[in-house]
Short mmCIF file of C-alpha atoms in Angstrom, two decimals:
data_model
loop_
_atom_site.label_atom_id
_atom_site.label_comp_id
_atom_site.label_asym_id
_atom_site.label_seq_id
_atom_site.Cartn_x
_atom_site.Cartn_y
_atom_site.Cartn_z
CA UNK A 29 14.24 -21.99 9.41
CA UNK A 30 17.61 -22.21 7.83
CA UNK A 31 19.26 -19.33 5.99
CA UNK A 32 21.61 -20.95 3.51
CA UNK A 33 25.10 -19.89 3.16
CA UNK A 34 26.36 -20.10 -0.36
CA UNK A 35 29.75 -19.60 -1.97
CA UNK A 36 30.17 -16.80 -4.39
CA UNK A 37 31.40 -18.32 -7.54
CA UNK A 38 32.73 -15.62 -10.09
CA UNK A 39 31.89 -16.17 -13.74
CA UNK A 40 33.61 -14.68 -16.76
CA UNK A 41 31.15 -11.70 -16.48
CA UNK A 42 32.02 -11.28 -12.84
CA UNK A 43 28.59 -12.22 -11.63
CA UNK A 44 27.79 -14.87 -9.10
CA UNK A 45 26.88 -18.20 -10.20
CA UNK A 46 23.28 -18.84 -9.26
CA UNK A 47 21.98 -22.03 -7.78
CA UNK A 48 19.39 -24.20 -9.53
CA UNK A 49 17.25 -26.88 -8.35
CA UNK A 50 16.02 -30.21 -9.85
CA UNK A 51 12.46 -29.46 -11.04
CA UNK A 52 10.96 -32.78 -10.05
CA UNK A 53 10.21 -32.48 -6.41
CA UNK A 54 10.59 -35.36 -3.88
CA UNK A 55 7.68 -35.80 -1.43
CA UNK A 56 9.28 -35.81 2.06
CA UNK A 57 6.03 -35.38 4.17
CA UNK A 58 2.29 -35.95 3.45
CA UNK A 59 1.27 -36.55 0.00
CA UNK A 60 -1.11 -39.29 0.94
CA UNK A 61 -4.26 -37.20 0.23
CA UNK A 62 -5.99 -34.86 2.73
CA UNK A 63 -6.42 -36.30 6.18
CA UNK A 64 -5.45 -36.60 9.79
CA UNK A 65 -3.52 -39.97 9.83
CA UNK A 66 0.20 -39.95 10.76
CA UNK A 67 1.24 -40.09 7.07
CA UNK A 68 -1.15 -37.27 6.14
CA UNK A 69 -1.42 -33.44 6.32
CA UNK A 70 -4.29 -31.14 5.85
CA UNK A 71 -3.36 -27.79 4.24
CA UNK A 72 0.12 -27.45 5.78
CA UNK A 73 1.49 -23.92 6.24
CA UNK A 74 4.83 -22.91 7.73
CA UNK A 75 7.75 -25.38 8.11
CA UNK A 76 11.11 -25.34 10.00
CA UNK A 77 14.05 -27.64 9.11
CA UNK A 78 16.47 -28.32 11.84
CA UNK A 79 20.14 -29.20 11.47
CA UNK A 80 19.35 -32.87 11.11
CA UNK A 81 16.99 -32.23 8.32
CA UNK A 82 13.94 -33.15 10.44
CA UNK A 83 10.82 -31.28 9.34
CA UNK A 84 8.43 -29.43 11.80
CA UNK A 85 5.22 -28.66 10.04
CA UNK A 86 2.28 -26.37 11.09
CA UNK A 87 -0.46 -28.74 9.95
CA UNK A 88 -3.00 -25.93 9.82
CA UNK A 89 -6.31 -27.66 9.26
CA UNK A 90 -5.41 -30.57 11.55
CA UNK A 91 -4.78 -28.06 14.29
CA UNK A 92 -1.41 -29.76 15.19
CA UNK A 93 2.31 -29.56 14.87
CA UNK A 94 3.90 -32.66 13.46
CA UNK A 95 7.54 -33.54 13.07
CA UNK A 96 8.77 -35.73 10.17
CA UNK A 97 12.21 -37.24 10.89
CA UNK A 98 14.67 -37.39 8.06
CA UNK A 99 13.44 -40.17 5.52
CA UNK A 100 10.51 -41.09 7.76
CA UNK A 101 7.28 -42.28 6.22
CA UNK A 102 4.91 -40.63 8.68
CA UNK A 103 5.12 -37.91 11.28
CA UNK A 104 4.81 -37.69 14.91
CA UNK A 105 2.53 -35.28 16.61
CA UNK A 106 4.45 -33.09 19.03
CA UNK A 107 1.74 -30.53 19.71
CA UNK A 108 -1.93 -30.90 20.11
CA UNK A 109 -3.45 -33.58 18.05
CA UNK A 110 -6.64 -33.24 19.99
CA UNK A 111 -9.60 -31.58 18.44
CA UNK A 112 -9.23 -28.02 17.78
CA UNK A 113 -9.90 -25.62 20.69
CA UNK A 114 -8.59 -22.77 22.88
CA UNK A 115 -7.44 -24.77 25.92
CA UNK A 116 -3.76 -24.51 26.90
CA UNK A 117 -3.00 -27.98 25.34
CA UNK A 118 -4.91 -27.23 22.04
CA UNK A 119 -4.32 -25.43 18.85
CA UNK A 120 -6.56 -23.80 16.43
CA UNK A 121 -5.27 -23.23 12.88
CA UNK A 122 -1.57 -22.97 13.52
CA UNK A 123 0.20 -21.23 10.70
CA UNK A 124 3.81 -21.24 11.59
CA UNK A 125 6.41 -23.04 13.96
CA UNK A 126 10.00 -22.54 14.88
CA UNK A 127 12.29 -24.55 17.07
CA UNK A 128 14.50 -23.20 19.78
CA UNK A 129 17.27 -25.81 19.29
CA UNK A 130 18.96 -24.70 22.61
CA UNK A 131 16.22 -25.99 24.87
CA UNK A 132 14.36 -28.19 22.35
CA UNK A 133 11.22 -26.36 22.60
CA UNK A 134 8.75 -25.26 19.76
CA UNK A 135 7.21 -21.94 19.41
CA UNK A 136 3.97 -21.83 17.43
CA UNK A 137 1.89 -19.09 15.89
CA UNK A 138 -1.57 -20.27 17.10
CA UNK A 139 -3.42 -18.04 14.74
CA UNK A 140 -7.01 -19.07 15.60
CA UNK A 141 -6.60 -18.65 19.19
CA UNK A 142 -4.70 -15.33 18.62
CA UNK A 143 -1.55 -16.28 20.67
CA UNK A 144 2.03 -17.44 20.37
CA UNK A 145 2.54 -20.35 22.54
CA UNK A 146 5.67 -22.35 23.45
CA UNK A 147 5.61 -26.41 23.98
CA UNK A 148 8.29 -27.91 25.87
CA UNK A 149 8.11 -31.48 26.79
CA UNK A 150 4.32 -31.39 26.66
CA UNK A 151 4.27 -28.42 28.92
CA UNK A 152 2.81 -25.26 27.34
CA UNK A 153 3.26 -21.71 28.06
CA UNK A 154 1.41 -18.78 26.37
CA UNK A 155 4.14 -16.18 25.36
CA UNK A 156 2.11 -13.49 23.67
CA UNK A 157 -1.69 -13.06 23.78
CA UNK A 158 -4.21 -11.17 21.85
CA UNK A 159 -2.21 -11.04 18.65
CA UNK A 160 -3.33 -12.15 15.12
CA UNK A 161 -0.08 -13.86 14.71
CA UNK A 162 0.76 -15.31 11.33
CA UNK A 163 4.50 -16.01 11.17
CA UNK A 164 7.64 -16.20 13.35
CA UNK A 165 11.26 -15.55 13.06
CA UNK A 166 14.27 -15.34 15.28
CA UNK A 167 17.73 -13.73 14.94
CA UNK A 168 21.07 -14.49 16.39
CA UNK A 169 20.67 -11.98 19.10
CA UNK A 170 17.88 -13.80 20.72
CA UNK A 171 14.79 -11.87 19.47
CA UNK A 172 11.54 -13.25 18.40
CA UNK A 173 9.64 -11.63 15.58
CA UNK A 174 5.92 -11.96 15.00
CA UNK A 175 3.69 -10.67 12.02
CA UNK A 176 0.38 -9.58 13.00
CA UNK A 177 -1.95 -9.99 10.01
CA UNK A 178 -4.75 -7.71 11.59
CA UNK A 179 -2.54 -4.75 12.78
CA UNK A 180 -0.49 -4.92 9.71
CA UNK A 181 2.78 -4.86 11.46
CA UNK A 182 5.73 -7.00 12.67
CA UNK A 183 6.69 -6.84 16.35
CA UNK A 184 9.82 -7.97 18.22
CA UNK A 185 10.27 -9.32 21.65
CA UNK A 186 13.47 -10.41 23.41
CA UNK A 187 13.09 -14.12 23.96
CA UNK A 188 12.18 -14.90 27.52
CA UNK A 189 10.87 -11.32 28.09
CA UNK A 190 7.17 -11.22 26.95
CA UNK A 191 5.60 -9.11 29.78
CA UNK A 192 5.45 -6.08 27.38
CA UNK A 193 3.88 -5.08 24.12
CA UNK A 194 7.16 -5.59 22.17
CA UNK A 195 8.46 -3.11 19.69
CA UNK A 196 7.04 -2.43 16.09
CA UNK A 197 9.90 -3.06 13.71
CA UNK A 198 7.85 -3.09 10.35
CA UNK A 199 4.70 -1.50 9.41
CA UNK A 200 2.28 -0.45 12.33
CA UNK A 201 0.91 2.64 10.42
CA UNK A 202 -2.55 1.37 9.61
CA UNK A 203 -3.31 -0.59 6.61
CA UNK A 204 -2.20 0.61 3.26
CA UNK A 205 0.38 0.58 0.44
CA UNK A 206 2.72 3.27 1.36
CA UNK A 207 6.43 2.50 2.29
CA UNK A 208 5.72 2.59 5.95
CA UNK A 209 2.67 0.40 5.70
CA UNK A 210 1.55 -3.11 5.16
CA UNK A 211 -1.53 -4.75 4.22
CA UNK A 212 -2.03 -8.33 5.66
CA UNK A 213 1.62 -9.43 6.27
CA UNK A 214 2.26 -13.12 6.22
CA UNK A 215 5.54 -14.79 6.45
CA UNK A 216 8.70 -13.11 7.44
CA UNK A 217 12.55 -13.59 7.45
CA UNK A 218 15.25 -11.83 9.43
CA UNK A 219 18.82 -11.71 8.10
CA UNK A 220 22.24 -11.35 9.81
CA UNK A 221 21.96 -7.62 9.87
CA UNK A 222 18.60 -7.89 11.51
CA UNK A 223 16.80 -6.60 8.41
CA UNK A 224 13.32 -7.88 8.16
CA UNK A 225 11.72 -9.19 4.95
CA UNK A 226 7.97 -9.30 5.02
CA UNK A 227 5.60 -10.99 2.62
CA UNK A 228 2.99 -8.23 2.17
CA UNK A 229 0.10 -10.25 0.84
CA UNK A 230 -2.61 -7.83 -0.24
CA UNK A 231 0.00 -5.47 -1.65
CA UNK A 232 1.55 -8.25 -3.65
CA UNK A 233 5.00 -7.45 -2.76
CA UNK A 234 7.85 -8.29 -0.46
CA UNK A 235 9.02 -5.48 1.75
CA UNK A 236 12.49 -5.06 3.53
CA UNK A 237 12.89 -3.11 6.75
CA UNK A 238 16.43 -2.31 7.63
CA UNK A 239 17.17 -2.33 11.39
CA UNK A 240 15.63 0.91 12.91
CA UNK A 241 14.20 2.09 9.71
CA UNK A 242 10.94 3.83 9.75
CA UNK A 243 10.01 2.99 5.99
CA UNK A 244 10.51 -0.23 4.11
CA UNK A 245 11.66 -0.74 0.57
CA UNK A 246 10.07 -2.96 -2.22
CA UNK A 247 12.33 -5.95 -2.97
CA UNK A 248 10.02 -8.01 -5.04
CA UNK A 249 6.79 -7.36 -6.75
CA UNK A 250 4.97 -4.12 -5.97
CA UNK A 251 3.53 -3.89 -9.60
CA UNK A 252 0.04 -5.02 -8.78
CA UNK A 253 -1.27 -8.52 -8.69
CA UNK A 254 -0.34 -10.47 -11.71
CA UNK A 255 1.83 -13.24 -13.03
CA UNK A 256 4.46 -11.33 -14.96
CA UNK A 257 8.07 -11.55 -13.82
CA UNK A 258 7.79 -8.26 -12.05
CA UNK A 259 4.65 -9.20 -10.18
CA UNK A 260 3.45 -11.47 -7.39
CA UNK A 261 0.16 -12.70 -6.37
CA UNK A 262 -0.54 -12.99 -2.55
CA UNK A 263 2.98 -13.93 -1.67
CA UNK A 264 3.46 -16.25 1.38
CA UNK A 265 6.77 -17.80 2.48
CA UNK A 266 10.02 -15.70 2.08
CA UNK A 267 13.69 -16.58 2.74
CA UNK A 268 16.84 -14.96 1.91
CA UNK A 269 20.40 -16.43 1.28
CA UNK A 270 23.66 -14.79 2.09
CA UNK A 271 24.03 -13.47 -1.47
CA UNK A 272 20.95 -11.40 -0.84
CA UNK A 273 18.60 -13.52 -3.14
CA UNK A 274 15.17 -13.30 -2.04
CA UNK A 275 12.96 -16.45 -2.50
CA UNK A 276 9.16 -15.98 -2.47
CA UNK A 277 6.35 -18.55 -2.48
CA UNK A 278 4.06 -16.76 -5.03
CA UNK A 279 1.04 -18.37 -3.89
CA UNK A 280 -1.66 -17.71 -6.38
CA UNK A 281 0.74 -18.02 -9.29
CA UNK A 282 1.63 -21.58 -8.22
CA UNK A 283 5.49 -20.83 -8.31
CA UNK A 284 8.61 -20.02 -6.32
CA UNK A 285 10.45 -16.88 -7.43
CA UNK A 286 13.89 -15.51 -6.88
CA UNK A 287 14.72 -11.91 -6.82
CA UNK A 288 17.81 -9.78 -6.37
CA UNK A 289 16.98 -6.63 -4.30
CA UNK A 290 18.04 -4.17 -7.02
CA UNK A 291 16.36 -6.04 -9.96
CA UNK A 292 12.99 -5.07 -11.54
CA UNK A 293 12.10 -8.52 -12.43
CA UNK A 294 12.43 -11.88 -10.53
CA UNK A 295 12.93 -15.34 -12.11
CA UNK A 296 10.99 -18.59 -11.69
CA UNK A 297 12.97 -21.19 -9.87
CA UNK A 298 10.13 -23.73 -9.14
CA UNK A 299 7.43 -23.61 -11.86
CA UNK A 300 3.68 -23.88 -11.63
CA UNK A 301 3.71 -27.48 -12.95
CA UNK A 302 5.57 -28.49 -9.78
CA UNK A 303 3.66 -26.86 -6.91
CA UNK A 304 0.17 -25.77 -6.34
CA UNK A 305 -0.49 -22.95 -3.96
CA UNK A 306 2.97 -22.93 -2.17
CA UNK A 307 3.00 -21.69 1.35
CA UNK A 308 5.93 -22.14 3.52
CA UNK A 309 9.71 -22.23 2.25
CA UNK A 310 12.90 -23.40 3.89
CA UNK A 311 16.32 -24.46 2.96
CA UNK A 312 18.35 -27.23 4.71
CA UNK A 313 22.08 -26.89 5.32
CA UNK A 314 22.94 -28.42 1.90
CA UNK A 315 20.95 -25.90 -0.03
CA UNK A 316 17.92 -28.14 -0.99
CA UNK A 317 14.70 -26.18 -1.17
CA UNK A 318 11.65 -27.33 0.75
CA UNK A 319 8.15 -26.04 -0.25
CA UNK A 320 4.85 -26.47 1.34
CA UNK A 321 2.31 -27.60 -1.28
CA UNK A 322 -0.99 -26.74 0.42
CA UNK A 323 -3.09 -28.10 -2.34
CA UNK A 324 -1.71 -31.59 -2.37
CA UNK A 325 -1.19 -31.52 1.43
CA UNK A 326 2.53 -32.32 1.02
CA UNK A 327 6.07 -31.03 1.64
CA UNK A 328 8.12 -31.17 -1.52
CA UNK A 329 11.88 -31.15 -1.45
CA UNK A 330 13.79 -29.87 -4.57
CA UNK A 331 17.35 -31.11 -4.67
CA UNK A 332 20.09 -28.47 -5.51
CA UNK A 333 21.96 -29.17 -8.72
CA UNK A 334 25.53 -29.35 -7.87
#
């Protein structure tokens, strides 16, 4: 998943100029109704965009990972593609995928099998077992972060060193709505300072845990479930740009929101007439915004207005 690096352009009021995106999305993967053919998806979830704008998709209900090359009209199955199952070469309801571009392996949140698994040239290795994994993230220091939907926490492992329980870096204090708790965390993002942003689904908020912090702070939502500008409804994908702007897939509100950490309200950047039940979010290196539209079984690309 790309973190986009934006120029801070000063306006006459000494405020940064905010990016905007064209409101008519372009279907770049799927969109050919629900199905399992190579040009179809079935409730896609998390996505990863590499430096060549290739899209890696956790094709949840097809129990597979597919790669759509830039401008391709169909995808290529790169993990599983067999009937769902718990064998080493099978997946069951994957919810997220990231790519290690150093060794060209993919790491998958194989949620239904309660494991994090790595695929490299059709060879599989289980990295972490017995975890209700939902989403994955990495940082520049070589750590892997995994959200655990059942234990209401995020754990961190040094990549390549998985023979341990990892370290809790967010939540982990039972299920609840206090500042040191989470309630069904979904997608996560880690910034340059190793701060962790967590979509706290059942608390309808996004939490930020600074490195080493025992408590998180609310940076989006947190005002109950609803569709007002200060509310979220079961947030999913979350990404942050280098200006600290937080983008959230506001799932049940059918919109993508942008929040500044200190603001009490967010703003709609992609409206409900453009996406239905948005899940995963990602930027490419040009600032185009990609959204998983789980209801239309497609990945939509919203081009940045330059």
